[in-house]
Short mmCIF file of C-alpha atoms in Angstrom, two decimals:
data_model
loop_
_atom_site.label_atom_id
_atom_site.label_comp_id
_atom_site.label_asym_id
_atom_site.label_seq_id
_atom_site.Cartn_x
_atom_site.Cartn_y
_atom_site.Cartn_z
CA MET O 79 88.19 35.03 -36.22
CA ASP O 80 87.00 37.78 -36.97
CA GLY O 81 83.44 38.50 -37.45
CA GLY O 82 83.50 39.79 -41.49
CA PHE O 83 82.13 38.15 -43.56
CA SER O 84 86.13 36.27 -44.68
CA ALA O 85 84.69 34.20 -41.08
CA PHE O 86 81.45 32.68 -43.07
CA GLN O 87 80.91 30.61 -45.68
CA PHE O 88 77.71 32.18 -48.47
CA ASP O 89 75.58 29.50 -46.54
CA HIS O 90 72.56 29.03 -48.40
CA ALA O 91 69.24 31.60 -50.40
CA ILE O 92 65.61 31.87 -49.09
CA PHE O 93 62.90 31.77 -51.90
CA ALA O 94 59.36 31.56 -50.07
CA GLY O 95 55.29 31.14 -51.20
CA ARG O 96 52.70 29.09 -50.69
CA ASP O 97 52.68 26.60 -53.03
CA LEU O 98 55.77 24.14 -52.08
CA GLU O 99 54.99 22.07 -55.16
CA SER O 100 54.68 25.16 -57.80
CA MET O 101 57.95 27.20 -56.51
CA SER O 102 59.09 23.74 -56.67
CA ASP O 103 58.42 23.31 -60.66
CA GLN O 104 58.91 26.78 -61.38
CA PHE O 105 62.39 25.54 -60.88
CA ALA O 106 62.66 22.06 -62.23
CA ALA O 107 61.62 24.02 -65.12
CA LEU O 108 65.68 25.61 -65.64
CA GLY O 109 66.24 22.76 -65.04
CA LEU O 110 66.73 23.03 -61.32
CA ALA O 111 64.92 19.84 -59.37
CA PRO O 112 65.24 20.45 -55.90
CA GLU O 113 65.22 18.12 -53.10
CA TYR O 114 62.64 17.27 -50.50
CA GLY O 115 64.56 18.55 -47.47
CA GLY O 116 61.29 17.35 -45.59
CA VAL O 117 59.13 19.34 -42.40
CA HIS O 118 60.68 21.47 -39.53
CA ALA O 119 60.37 20.41 -35.99
CA ASN O 120 57.74 23.52 -35.69
CA GLY O 121 55.38 20.98 -38.14
CA VAL O 122 54.55 23.93 -40.44
CA THR O 123 57.38 24.38 -42.46
CA HIS O 124 58.20 22.10 -45.29
CA ASN O 125 61.48 23.24 -48.29
CA ALA O 126 63.20 21.92 -50.88
CA ILE O 127 66.41 22.27 -51.75
CA VAL O 128 68.98 22.46 -55.01
CA GLY O 129 71.76 21.78 -53.34
CA PHE O 130 75.12 22.91 -55.70
CA ASP O 131 78.34 21.31 -55.08
CA ASP O 132 80.73 24.45 -53.15
CA GLY O 133 78.22 23.76 -50.47
CA SER O 134 75.69 26.38 -50.35
CA TYR O 135 71.94 26.14 -51.53
CA LEU O 136 68.50 27.21 -52.68
CA GLU O 137 65.83 26.55 -50.44
CA LEU O 138 62.16 26.77 -51.32
CA LEU O 139 60.51 27.49 -48.19
CA SER O 140 56.40 27.39 -48.08
CA THR O 141 53.88 25.50 -45.27
CA VAL O 142 52.64 22.67 -45.56
CA GLU O 143 48.41 23.11 -45.06
CA PRO O 144 48.38 26.94 -47.07
CA ASP O 145 46.02 28.24 -44.42
CA GLN O 146 48.72 26.86 -41.39
CA THR O 147 50.59 30.42 -39.94
CA PRO O 148 54.25 29.77 -40.12
CA PRO O 149 56.63 31.84 -37.77
CA ARG O 150 58.59 34.85 -39.17
CA ARG O 151 58.15 34.64 -42.60
CA GLU O 152 54.61 34.95 -42.22
CA ARG O 153 53.90 38.02 -44.90
CA LEU O 154 56.64 36.64 -47.21
CA ILE O 155 54.84 32.90 -47.56
CA GLY O 156 51.61 34.05 -47.49
CA GLU O 157 52.17 36.61 -50.51
CA THR O 158 54.73 34.51 -52.72
CA ALA O 159 57.70 36.81 -51.15
CA GLY O 160 59.97 34.89 -54.08
CA PRO O 161 63.78 35.59 -52.71
CA CYS O 162 63.62 37.21 -49.20
CA GLY O 163 65.93 35.90 -47.33
CA TRP O 164 70.14 34.47 -46.94
CA ALA O 165 71.74 32.26 -44.22
CA VAL O 166 75.86 32.50 -44.39
CA ARG O 167 77.57 28.79 -42.26
CA THR O 168 80.41 29.70 -39.81
CA THR O 169 81.71 26.35 -37.05
CA ALA O 170 81.87 29.13 -34.32
CA LEU O 171 78.92 30.38 -33.85
CA GLU O 172 78.59 31.81 -30.58
CA THR O 173 82.23 33.24 -30.82
CA ALA O 174 81.25 35.28 -34.34
CA ALA O 175 77.62 35.45 -32.18
CA GLU O 176 79.69 37.38 -28.97
CA ARG O 177 81.26 39.94 -32.48
CA LEU O 178 78.59 41.03 -33.76
CA ARG O 179 76.82 42.14 -30.52
CA SER O 180 79.47 44.05 -29.48
CA SER O 181 79.36 46.01 -33.13
CA GLY O 182 76.08 47.17 -32.04
CA LEU O 183 74.10 44.81 -33.21
CA SER O 184 71.27 42.46 -31.89
CA VAL O 185 71.76 38.55 -31.75
CA GLU O 186 68.58 36.57 -30.47
CA GLY O 187 71.03 33.00 -30.02
CA PRO O 188 71.78 30.73 -30.49
CA VAL O 189 68.10 29.33 -31.03
CA ALA O 190 68.77 25.50 -31.79
CA MET O 191 66.57 23.22 -35.36
CA GLU O 192 65.83 20.45 -36.46
CA ARG O 193 64.46 19.14 -39.37
CA ARG O 194 63.33 15.26 -40.85
CA THR O 195 64.18 13.94 -43.49
CA ASP O 196 62.27 12.50 -45.61
CA ASP O 197 63.56 9.69 -45.10
CA GLY O 198 62.97 9.36 -41.38
CA GLU O 199 66.61 11.23 -40.80
CA LEU O 200 66.76 13.87 -37.64
CA ALA O 201 68.62 16.77 -38.81
CA THR O 202 70.32 19.58 -36.07
CA TRP O 203 71.52 22.94 -36.27
CA GLU O 204 71.14 26.10 -34.71
CA CYS O 205 71.42 29.87 -35.46
CA ALA O 206 72.05 33.73 -34.57
CA PHE O 207 68.94 35.83 -35.71
CA LEU O 208 71.16 39.63 -36.31
CA GLY O 209 69.22 43.11 -36.40
CA ASP O 210 65.18 43.66 -35.00
CA CYS O 211 64.47 42.21 -38.55
CA VAL O 212 63.12 39.18 -39.88
CA PRO O 213 65.55 36.94 -40.17
CA GLY O 214 67.44 36.26 -43.06
CA THR O 215 66.18 39.89 -44.57
CA ARG O 216 67.95 43.17 -43.79
CA TYR O 217 71.14 41.04 -42.66
CA PRO O 218 72.05 37.56 -43.24
CA PHE O 219 71.13 35.51 -40.50
CA LEU O 220 73.71 33.04 -39.37
CA ILE O 221 74.30 29.12 -38.91
CA ALA O 222 76.04 26.31 -38.12
CA ASP O 223 75.31 22.34 -37.91
CA ARG O 224 75.30 19.98 -35.21
CA THR O 225 74.43 16.69 -38.01
CA PRO O 226 76.57 16.21 -40.69
CA ARG O 227 75.31 19.13 -43.03
CA SER O 228 74.65 16.23 -44.77
CA ARG O 229 71.45 15.68 -43.70
CA ARG O 230 70.07 18.97 -43.78
CA VAL O 231 71.85 20.44 -47.12
CA PRO O 232 71.28 17.29 -49.64
CA SER O 233 72.80 17.23 -53.28
CA SER O 234 70.54 17.83 -56.01
CA ASP O 235 71.17 15.86 -58.64
CA SER O 236 69.93 18.51 -61.57
CA VAL O 237 72.95 20.38 -60.93
CA ARG O 238 75.67 17.49 -60.00
CA GLY O 239 79.02 18.20 -61.50
CA THR O 240 77.89 20.74 -63.41
CA GLU O 241 78.77 24.21 -64.71
CA LEU O 242 76.34 25.90 -61.84
CA THR O 243 78.56 25.18 -59.31
CA GLY O 244 76.68 27.66 -56.39
CA VAL O 245 75.11 31.11 -54.48
CA HIS O 246 78.15 33.20 -55.62
CA SER O 247 76.05 36.76 -54.40
CA VAL O 248 72.42 38.43 -53.52
CA LEU O 249 71.02 41.00 -54.21
CA LEU O 250 69.73 43.72 -51.27
CA GLY O 251 66.96 45.60 -51.86
CA VAL O 252 67.00 48.65 -49.17
CA SER O 253 65.33 52.33 -48.97
CA ASP O 254 68.82 54.12 -48.05
CA LEU O 255 72.15 53.06 -49.11
CA GLU O 256 74.21 55.01 -47.48
CA GLN O 257 72.15 53.68 -44.27
CA ALA O 258 73.02 50.65 -45.75
CA ILE O 259 76.79 50.79 -46.55
CA ALA O 260 77.33 51.97 -42.77
CA GLU O 261 75.93 49.12 -40.95
CA TYR O 262 78.23 46.72 -43.69
CA GLU O 263 80.72 48.55 -43.02
CA ARG O 264 80.51 49.26 -38.83
CA TYR O 265 78.86 45.36 -38.25
CA PHE O 266 81.02 42.47 -41.04
CA ASP O 267 83.92 44.84 -41.28
CA LEU O 268 84.03 45.32 -45.03
CA GLU O 269 85.67 48.51 -47.05
CA SER O 270 86.47 49.07 -50.67
CA VAL O 271 83.45 49.79 -51.77
CA THR O 272 82.32 50.95 -55.22
CA ARG O 273 79.52 52.65 -55.99
CA TRP O 274 78.00 52.68 -59.40
CA THR O 275 74.33 53.05 -61.10
CA ASP O 276 72.68 50.58 -63.33
CA ALA O 277 70.55 52.26 -65.34
CA ASP O 278 69.34 48.74 -67.07
CA LEU O 279 67.21 48.29 -63.26
CA ASN O 280 67.65 51.81 -62.02
CA LEU O 281 69.22 51.15 -59.21
CA GLU O 282 72.38 53.14 -56.59
CA VAL O 283 74.67 49.92 -56.48
CA GLY O 284 77.30 49.64 -53.48
CA THR O 285 79.81 46.48 -53.53
CA PHE O 286 82.60 45.60 -51.26
CA GLU O 287 85.72 44.42 -52.91
CA GLY O 288 85.53 39.61 -51.13
CA SER O 289 82.17 39.96 -49.78
CA PRO O 290 78.90 37.74 -51.70
CA VAL O 291 76.66 40.94 -50.92
CA THR O 292 75.49 43.24 -53.62
CA ILE O 293 72.96 46.44 -51.80
CA THR O 294 71.10 48.32 -53.88
CA ALA O 295 67.83 50.79 -53.86
CA PRO O 296 65.78 52.23 -55.71
CA LEU O 297 66.41 56.20 -58.29
CA PRO O 298 63.17 58.01 -58.45
CA GLU O 299 62.33 56.44 -60.71
CA ASN O 300 61.80 52.62 -59.93
CA GLU O 301 58.29 50.81 -59.71
CA TRP O 302 59.51 47.20 -58.83
CA LEU O 303 61.95 48.03 -56.39
CA THR O 304 60.00 51.04 -54.79
CA GLU O 305 57.20 49.53 -54.48
CA ARG O 306 58.91 45.78 -53.60
CA LEU O 307 60.41 47.60 -49.93
CA ASP O 308 56.71 49.76 -49.69
CA ARG O 309 54.99 46.07 -49.42
CA PHE O 310 58.22 43.58 -47.24
CA GLY O 311 61.14 46.47 -45.92
CA ALA O 312 64.14 45.06 -46.96
CA LEU O 313 65.23 42.10 -48.19
CA PRO O 314 67.30 40.40 -51.31
CA TRP O 315 65.23 40.70 -53.80
CA GLY O 316 67.57 37.71 -56.59
CA PHE O 317 70.86 36.25 -56.29
CA LEU O 318 73.43 36.16 -58.62
CA LEU O 319 73.88 31.74 -59.01
CA GLU O 320 78.05 31.03 -60.75
CA THR O 321 78.85 29.41 -63.49
CA THR O 322 82.39 28.06 -64.64
CA ASP O 323 80.95 28.49 -68.32
CA PHE O 324 79.18 31.67 -69.07
CA ASP O 325 77.55 30.49 -72.41
CA ARG O 326 76.40 26.74 -71.40
CA THR O 327 74.46 27.75 -69.23
CA ALA O 328 72.85 30.08 -71.42
CA ALA O 329 72.62 27.36 -74.38
CA ARG O 330 69.92 25.67 -71.51
CA ILE O 331 68.00 28.20 -69.61
CA PRO O 332 66.95 31.84 -70.98
CA LEU O 333 69.32 34.30 -69.14
CA ARG O 334 68.80 38.22 -70.53
CA ARG O 335 71.72 39.88 -70.09
CA TRP O 336 72.79 41.93 -66.79
CA PRO O 337 75.00 45.47 -68.22
CA GLN O 338 76.89 45.67 -65.21
CA PRO O 339 80.66 47.32 -64.80
CA PHE O 340 82.79 43.95 -63.63
CA PRO O 341 84.74 41.40 -65.69
CA GLU O 342 81.77 39.04 -65.28
CA ARG O 343 79.54 38.20 -67.58
CA ALA O 344 76.33 38.23 -65.97
CA GLY O 345 72.52 38.05 -66.55
CA TRP O 346 69.53 37.54 -65.67
CA ILE O 347 66.67 34.61 -65.23
CA ASP O 348 63.95 35.30 -68.20
CA GLU O 349 60.95 35.57 -65.52
CA GLU O 350 59.87 37.08 -62.24
CA PHE O 351 59.75 34.70 -58.77
CA GLY O 352 58.00 35.55 -56.29
CA VAL O 353 57.13 40.02 -56.42
CA SER O 354 59.81 41.13 -58.93
CA GLY O 355 62.00 39.11 -57.99
CA ARG O 356 65.31 37.37 -59.93
CA LEU O 357 67.53 34.67 -59.94
CA GLY O 358 70.59 35.39 -62.11
CA VAL O 359 73.78 33.72 -62.77
CA ILE O 360 77.25 35.21 -63.29
CA GLU O 361 80.69 33.29 -64.64
CA GLY O 362 83.87 32.31 -62.22
CA ALA O 363 86.97 34.35 -61.92
#
């Protein structure tokens, strides 16, 4: 097993906010109604989940009470950052963590975690947090289930059996594109980077063949991502969901086409999530 993304599966994308109910309502209004996940073992945070057929999911993360201080993501939750993190799944967590350490990336863990589901079952898993940053921001964190995955990731009625099959990719915002590309090449064995400029969103963009991460940096005229980076640092600003039928998805969710140099059709849901956060759709091959 190597340490690149070929060793992992996209596990989940995180949206953070002060009010879980209002976040859930926003997604439900788009036909992406989440299932309540439960309270984490820390007693402070809880979540709701939009679970897709491919096993990936969207996690809506908040505190149980508004005045509570969450571990690790206090500012992201307190300021309703919206898209803020992502995780990749592995069946060999310790091996993957050691491989990443040997590449020069700091790794915390494995860290045991658990959550009591709404029906009383205990879901347990382990994580490894990468880099000196909030978990899942500049780099994904690693996750491995220790109880049946279905306990941690409920399937959602709102998307089960539909053309929306899972989370396709993450849009990572950084201030220095070339530095971030070099880090991902080194730590995750990525290659075949394609660089381009997105004139619609005023971004410099780097994509890697076969990877779920697209790295972006703001051009001088870009205000929304520059302000987001100044506020939170490097972290995801959006995610793309995969659809098998773009026209069908566009007929029920308001989408704005995204001009980009790929053969797939893609579009953004026409509203913001948190602080300049976005959620889009891309047609699978």
